[in-house]
CSV table of C-alpha atoms in Angstrom, one decimal:
chain,number,residue,atom,x,y,z
A,1,MET,CA,119.2,148.3,106.6
A,2,SER,CA,118.2,149.4,103.0
A,3,THR,CA,120.9,151.8,103.4
A,4,VAL,CA,123.6,149.3,103.9
A,5,VAL,CA,122.6,146.7,101.3
A,6,ARG,CA,122.9,149.5,98.7
A,7,THR,CA,125.8,150.5,100.1
A,8,ALA,CA,127.9,146.7,100.5
A,9,HIS,CA,126.3,146.3,97.1
A,10,GLU,CA,127.7,149.3,95.1
A,11,VAL,CA,131.0,148.8,96.9
A,12,THR,CA,130.9,145.5,95.3
A,13,ALA,CA,129.8,146.4,92.2
A,14,SER,CA,132.7,148.3,92.4
A,15,ALA,CA,135.1,146.3,93.2
A,16,LEU,CA,134.3,143.5,91.7
A,17,GLY,CA,134.6,145.6,87.9
A,18,TRP,CA,138.6,147.4,89.2
A,19,LEU,CA,138.9,143.0,89.6
A,20,HIS,CA,137.8,142.3,86.2
A,21,ALA,CA,139.2,145.5,84.0
A,22,HIS,CA,143.0,144.5,85.3
A,23,ARG,CA,142.3,140.8,85.5
A,24,GLU,CA,145.2,140.5,82.9
A,25,LEU,CA,147.5,142.2,85.7
A,26,GLY,CA,147.8,139.5,87.8
A,27,ALA,CA,148.0,136.8,85.3
A,28,PHE,CA,151.5,133.9,85.2
A,29,GLU,CA,154.4,136.0,82.8
A,30,ASP,CA,155.4,132.9,81.9
A,31,ASP,CA,154.5,128.7,82.0
A,32,ALA,CA,154.3,128.8,85.4
A,33,THR,CA,156.1,125.1,87.2
A,34,ALA,CA,154.4,122.9,90.4
A,35,ASP,CA,157.6,125.0,92.5
A,36,LEU,CA,156.5,128.0,91.9
A,37,GLY,CA,159.0,130.7,93.4
A,38,ASP,CA,157.3,132.9,94.6
A,39,ASN,CA,153.7,132.1,96.0
A,40,ASP,CA,152.7,135.5,96.5
A,41,SER,CA,153.3,137.2,93.5
A,42,VAL,CA,150.1,135.4,91.4
A,43,TYR,CA,149.5,132.1,92.5
A,44,LYS,CA,148.1,134.1,96.1
A,45,PRO,CA,146.4,136.8,94.0
A,46,LEU,CA,145.3,134.1,91.2
A,47,CYS,CA,143.3,131.8,94.8
A,48,GLU,CA,141.5,135.0,96.2
A,49,LEU,CA,140.1,136.2,92.7
A,50,ALA,CA,138.6,132.9,92.9
A,51,LEU,CA,137.8,133.4,96.1
A,52,ALA,CA,135.7,135.7,95.6
A,53,SER,CA,134.5,135.0,92.5
A,54,SER,CA,133.0,131.8,93.8
A,55,LEU,CA,131.3,134.0,96.8
A,56,VAL,CA,129.4,136.6,94.8
A,57,LEU,CA,128.3,133.6,92.7
A,58,ARG,CA,127.7,130.9,95.0
A,59,GLU,CA,125.5,133.7,96.8
A,60,GLY,CA,124.1,135.4,93.7
A,61,VAL,CA,122.7,138.2,95.1
A,62,ALA,CA,124.3,140.2,92.5
A,63,GLY,CA,123.6,142.1,89.1
A,64,SER,CA,123.8,140.3,86.1
A,65,ALA,CA,126.2,142.0,84.3
A,66,GLU,CA,128.7,141.3,88.1
A,67,LEU,CA,127.7,137.4,88.5
A,68,ARG,CA,129.0,137.3,84.7
A,69,ALA,CA,132.2,138.7,85.4
A,70,ALA,CA,131.9,136.9,88.3
A,71,ARG,CA,132.4,133.3,86.1
A,72,GLU,CA,134.6,134.9,84.1
A,73,LEU,CA,136.8,135.7,87.0
A,74,LEU,CA,136.8,131.9,88.2
A,75,GLU,CA,137.7,130.7,85.0
A,76,PHE,CA,139.9,133.4,84.9
A,77,SER,CA,142.0,131.8,87.2
A,78,TRP,CA,141.0,128.3,86.1
A,79,ARG,CA,142.8,129.2,82.8
A,80,GLN,CA,146.0,130.4,85.0
A,81,LEU,CA,146.5,127.2,86.5
A,82,ARG,CA,145.7,124.7,84.1
A,83,ALA,CA,142.1,123.8,84.6
A,84,GLY,CA,144.0,122.2,87.5
A,85,ASP,CA,147.0,120.7,86.1
A,86,LEU,CA,149.5,122.9,87.9
A,87,LEU,CA,147.9,122.2,90.9
A,88,TYR,CA,148.0,118.5,90.8
A,89,GLU,CA,151.8,118.8,89.9
A,90,ARG,CA,152.1,121.1,92.6
A,91,GLN,CA,150.3,118.3,95.1
A,92,LEU,CA,152.2,115.3,93.4
A,93,ARG,CA,155.4,117.1,93.9
A,94,HIS,CA,155.6,118.7,97.4
A,95,GLY,CA,153.1,116.1,99.2
A,96,LEU,CA,153.2,118.5,102.8
A,97,VAL,CA,151.8,121.5,101.4
A,98,THR,CA,148.1,122.7,101.8
A,99,ASP,CA,147.5,125.5,99.1
A,100,PRO,CA,146.3,123.3,96.5
A,101,LEU,CA,143.5,121.5,98.2
A,102,GLU,CA,142.7,125.9,99.6
A,103,THR,CA,143.1,127.0,96.0
A,104,TYR,CA,141.3,123.8,94.3
A,105,VAL,CA,138.5,124.7,96.8
A,106,HIS,CA,137.1,127.6,95.4
A,107,HIS,CA,137.0,126.7,91.6
A,108,ALA,CA,134.8,123.6,92.8
A,109,ARG,CA,132.6,125.8,94.9
A,110,GLY,CA,131.7,127.1,91.2
A,111,GLY,CA,131.6,123.9,89.2
A,112,LEU,CA,134.9,123.3,88.4
A,113,ARG,CA,136.5,120.4,89.5
A,114,HIS,CA,140.0,118.1,88.6
A,115,GLU,CA,138.8,114.2,89.5
A,116,ALA,CA,142.6,113.1,89.4
A,117,LEU,CA,143.4,115.6,91.7
A,118,GLU,CA,140.3,115.0,94.0
A,119,GLN,CA,141.8,111.1,94.2
A,120,LEU,CA,144.6,112.8,95.1
A,121,PHE,CA,143.4,114.7,98.3
A,122,GLU,CA,141.4,112.1,99.4
A,123,GLN,CA,144.5,109.9,99.5
A,124,THR,CA,146.8,112.6,101.8
A,125,SER,CA,143.7,113.2,103.5
A,126,ALA,CA,143.2,109.8,104.7
A,127,ALA,CA,147.0,109.2,106.0
A,128,ASP,CA,146.3,112.9,107.5
A,129,SER,CA,149.7,113.6,106.0
A,130,ILE,CA,149.9,118.0,105.7
A,131,THR,CA,152.2,119.8,107.4
A,132,GLU,CA,152.1,121.0,111.1
A,133,VAL,CA,149.9,124.7,110.9
A,134,LEU,CA,149.0,127.0,113.0
A,135,PRO,CA,145.5,126.7,114.5
A,136,ASN,CA,143.4,128.9,112.6
A,137,ARG,CA,145.3,127.5,109.2
A,138,ARG,CA,144.3,124.3,110.6
A,139,LEU,CA,140.3,124.9,110.4
A,140,ALA,CA,141.2,126.7,106.9
A,141,VAL,CA,142.0,123.2,105.8
A,142,ALA,CA,139.6,121.6,107.5
A,143,ASN,CA,136.9,123.8,105.8
A,144,ALA,CA,138.4,123.6,102.2
A,145,HIS,CA,138.1,119.5,102.7
A,146,ARG,CA,134.3,120.0,103.7
A,147,VAL,CA,133.4,122.8,101.1
A,148,ALA,CA,135.0,120.4,98.2
A,149,GLY,CA,132.7,117.1,99.8
A,150,LEU,CA,136.6,114.9,101.3
A,151,ARG,CA,136.0,112.6,103.3
A,152,ARG,CA,136.9,113.3,107.0
A,153,ASP,CA,136.1,113.5,110.5
A,154,ASP,CA,137.5,117.4,111.7
A,155,ASP,CA,136.2,118.7,115.2
A,156,PHE,CA,135.7,122.3,114.2
A,157,GLN,CA,134.3,123.5,117.4
A,158,GLY,CA,137.4,121.8,119.4
A,159,MET,CA,140.1,123.2,116.6
A,160,LEU,CA,138.1,126.9,116.4
A,161,ARG,CA,139.2,126.3,120.7
A,162,GLN,CA,142.6,125.8,119.9
A,163,THR,CA,143.1,129.8,118.5
A,164,TRP,CA,143.4,132.6,119.9
A,165,LEU,CA,139.3,133.5,119.4
A,166,GLY,CA,138.3,130.5,120.4
A,167,ARG,CA,139.6,131.3,123.8
A,168,THR,CA,137.8,134.8,124.0
A,169,PRO,CA,140.7,136.4,126.0
A,170,GLN,CA,141.1,140.5,126.6
A,171,PRO,CA,140.2,141.6,123.3
A,172,TRP,CA,143.5,144.5,124.2
A,173,ALA,CA,145.3,141.9,123.3
A,174,LEU,CA,145.3,142.0,119.5
A,175,ASP,CA,147.8,142.8,117.5
A,176,TRP,CA,147.9,143.2,113.6
A,177,TYR,CA,148.5,139.5,113.1
A,178,THR,CA,146.2,138.3,115.7
A,179,ALA,CA,143.5,140.4,114.1
A,180,TYR,CA,143.9,138.3,110.5
A,181,TYR,CA,144.4,135.6,112.3
A,182,MET,CA,141.1,136.4,114.6
A,183,THR,CA,139.3,137.3,111.3
A,184,HIS,CA,140.4,134.2,109.5
A,185,ALA,CA,139.1,131.4,112.6
A,186,VAL,CA,135.8,133.4,111.5
A,187,PHE,CA,135.6,132.9,108.1
A,188,HIS,CA,136.8,129.2,108.2
A,189,VAL,CA,133.9,128.0,110.7
A,190,THR,CA,131.2,129.2,109.2
A,191,ASP,CA,132.5,128.8,106.0
A,192,TRP,CA,132.5,132.2,104.9
A,193,GLY,CA,128.8,132.9,106.8
A,194,ALA,CA,127.0,130.0,104.8
A,195,MET,CA,127.0,128.3,108.2
A,196,PRO,CA,126.7,131.2,111.2
A,197,GLY,CA,124.9,129.4,113.6
A,198,GLU,CA,129.1,127.1,113.9
A,199,LEU,CA,130.3,130.2,116.0
A,200,PRO,CA,129.6,129.3,119.2
A,201,PRO,CA,127.3,131.4,121.8
A,202,ASP,CA,130.3,133.0,123.6
A,203,VAL,CA,132.3,133.3,120.4
A,204,VAL,CA,129.9,135.1,119.3
A,205,GLY,CA,128.5,137.2,122.4
A,206,TYR,CA,132.6,138.1,121.9
A,207,LEU,CA,132.4,139.2,118.7
A,208,GLU,CA,129.4,141.4,119.2
A,209,ASN,CA,130.8,143.4,122.2
A,210,TRP,CA,134.4,143.8,120.3
A,211,LEU,CA,133.9,144.4,116.6
A,212,PRO,CA,133.1,148.1,117.2
A,213,ALA,CA,136.1,149.2,119.5
A,214,TRP,CA,138.7,147.1,117.1
A,215,PHE,CA,136.8,148.8,113.8
A,216,GLU,CA,137.5,152.1,115.7
A,217,VAL,CA,141.0,151.6,116.7
A,218,TRP,CA,141.7,150.2,112.7
A,219,ALA,CA,139.8,153.0,110.6
A,220,GLU,CA,141.6,155.2,112.7
A,221,ALA,CA,144.9,153.6,111.5
A,222,GLY,CA,143.7,153.4,108.2
A,223,GLN,CA,143.9,150.1,107.8
A,224,TRP,CA,141.5,149.3,105.1
A,225,ASP,CA,142.0,145.9,104.2
A,226,LEU,CA,141.5,144.8,107.9
A,227,VAL,CA,138.4,146.8,108.6
A,228,GLY,CA,136.8,145.5,105.6
A,229,GLU,CA,137.7,141.4,107.7
A,230,LEU,CA,136.4,142.7,110.7
A,231,LEU,CA,133.0,144.1,108.1
A,232,ILE,CA,133.3,140.2,106.7
A,233,VAL,CA,133.5,138.6,110.0
A,234,GLY,CA,130.5,141.0,110.7
A,235,ALA,CA,128.6,139.2,107.7
A,236,CYS,CA,129.1,135.9,109.0
A,237,LEU,CA,128.2,136.3,112.7
A,238,PRO,CA,124.1,134.6,113.6
A,239,GLU,CA,122.9,138.3,113.5
A,240,PRO,CA,124.7,140.7,111.4
A,241,TRP,CA,126.3,143.3,112.3
A,242,CYS,CA,126.5,145.5,109.9
A,243,GLU,CA,126.4,149.4,110.5
A,244,PRO,CA,125.3,151.7,108.4
A,245,ALA,CA,127.7,154.3,109.5
A,246,ARG,CA,130.5,151.7,109.5
A,247,TRP,CA,130.3,150.9,106.0
A,248,GLU,CA,129.5,154.5,105.0
A,249,LEU,CA,133.3,154.8,106.1
A,250,PHE,CA,134.2,151.7,104.3
A,251,ALA,CA,132.8,152.6,100.8
A,252,GLY,CA,134.1,156.7,101.6
A,253,VAL,CA,137.7,154.7,101.3
A,254,GLN,CA,136.8,153.0,98.2
A,255,HIS,CA,138.2,155.0,94.7
A,256,GLY,CA,136.2,156.1,91.7
A,257,ASP,CA,137.7,152.5,89.8
A,258,GLY,CA,136.3,150.2,92.2
A,259,LEU,CA,139.6,150.2,93.6
A,260,VAL,CA,139.5,149.9,96.9
A,261,PRO,CA,143.2,150.9,98.8
A,262,ARG,CA,144.8,148.5,102.0
A,263,ASP,CA,146.3,151.9,104.2
A,264,ALA,CA,145.9,155.3,104.1
A,265,GLU,CA,149.5,155.5,102.2
A,266,PRO,CA,149.0,157.3,98.6
A,267,VAL,CA,148.2,155.0,95.5
A,268,ASP,CA,151.0,154.5,92.9
A,269,ASP,CA,149.6,155.4,89.5
A,270,ASP,CA,151.6,152.9,87.6
A,271,PRO,CA,148.4,150.2,86.9
A,272,TRP,CA,150.6,147.4,86.9
A,273,ARG,CA,151.7,148.9,91.2
A,274,ARG,CA,148.2,150.2,91.7
A,275,TYR,CA,146.7,146.2,91.0
A,276,HIS,CA,149.1,144.1,92.8
A,277,ASP,CA,149.4,146.7,96.1
A,278,HIS,CA,145.8,146.9,96.6
A,279,GLN,CA,144.0,143.9,94.5
A,280,HIS,CA,143.7,141.9,98.3
A,281,THR,CA,141.8,144.8,99.6
A,282,THR,CA,139.8,144.4,96.3
A,283,VAL,CA,138.5,141.3,97.1
A,284,VAL,CA,137.7,141.5,100.8
A,285,ALA,CA,135.8,144.3,99.6
A,286,THR,CA,133.8,141.9,97.1
A,287,ILE,CA,133.8,139.5,99.9
A,288,ALA,CA,132.1,142.2,102.6
A,289,GLY,CA,129.5,143.7,99.9
A,290,THR,CA,128.5,139.9,98.8
A,291,LEU,CA,128.3,138.4,102.3
A,292,THR,CA,126.3,142.4,103.8
A,293,THR,CA,123.7,142.0,101.2
A,294,SER,CA,123.0,138.3,101.3
A,295,ARG,CA,123.3,138.1,105.0
A,296,LEU,CA,121.0,140.7,105.6
A,297,LEU,CA,118.3,139.5,102.8
A,298,GLY,CA,118.7,136.8,104.0
A,299,GLY,CA,121.1,134.3,103.1
A,300,GLY,CA,123.0,131.8,105.9
A,301,THR,CA,120.4,131.6,107.8
């Protein structure tokens, strides 16, 4: 597996470098308010940057330059969120939304805390006053509480059984959206590979059987974002699924500057468009490479 470790590490270093070099393209253009008219334009990408950075720092398997870049990206995101004040105002104004918690937890994982916001989360959590969400989304909220250290009594196994994956259905009954739901169920149950033992044996066996086939289907379709997420799932299993040929294929689509394209369509030359079209997939590549490297070196056991 030394080949996979080297490939995954190189993908991570290059992807993280690209995200760091272009981070200002993902900044708020003006003074953002807690209402956030378009959540996906800046707010969601900032959350994704924080997620990837926090996992690079948590796993600690990157080089010193990559660890420094991850810390700077996390702090950049935190500054954009006014050191958590924007999240506090949003949670206070929109009491049923879950995105402030899910965004905050990545910063908290990296040691950036906001006491008043955590007190607010404690109040809303005690009343279980969150909006109705899909089963995989309930797992996301439960894991955010768990990582932030907020007191809950969530039944992760019960929630997993309510998802598509938890029912281990016929494996060909998997469309594009359901595939994303499936991957995220794994991410949240295992806290992004930190607790692979939280996956029940029948679900592990199901994933071990069908991940290779799903990988081939979506790789043939050139859906590189989903391919990267499947690699993350593989790194979250008790025995990591990290096949050299699959990693070489994924590494082969990465551009020389570190960008990883979302699909097989041509990549725009405009820097702003390149960033906003392919930032998510490059985040996915950073996470996939980080978790694969860590698991193969003995992390998450």
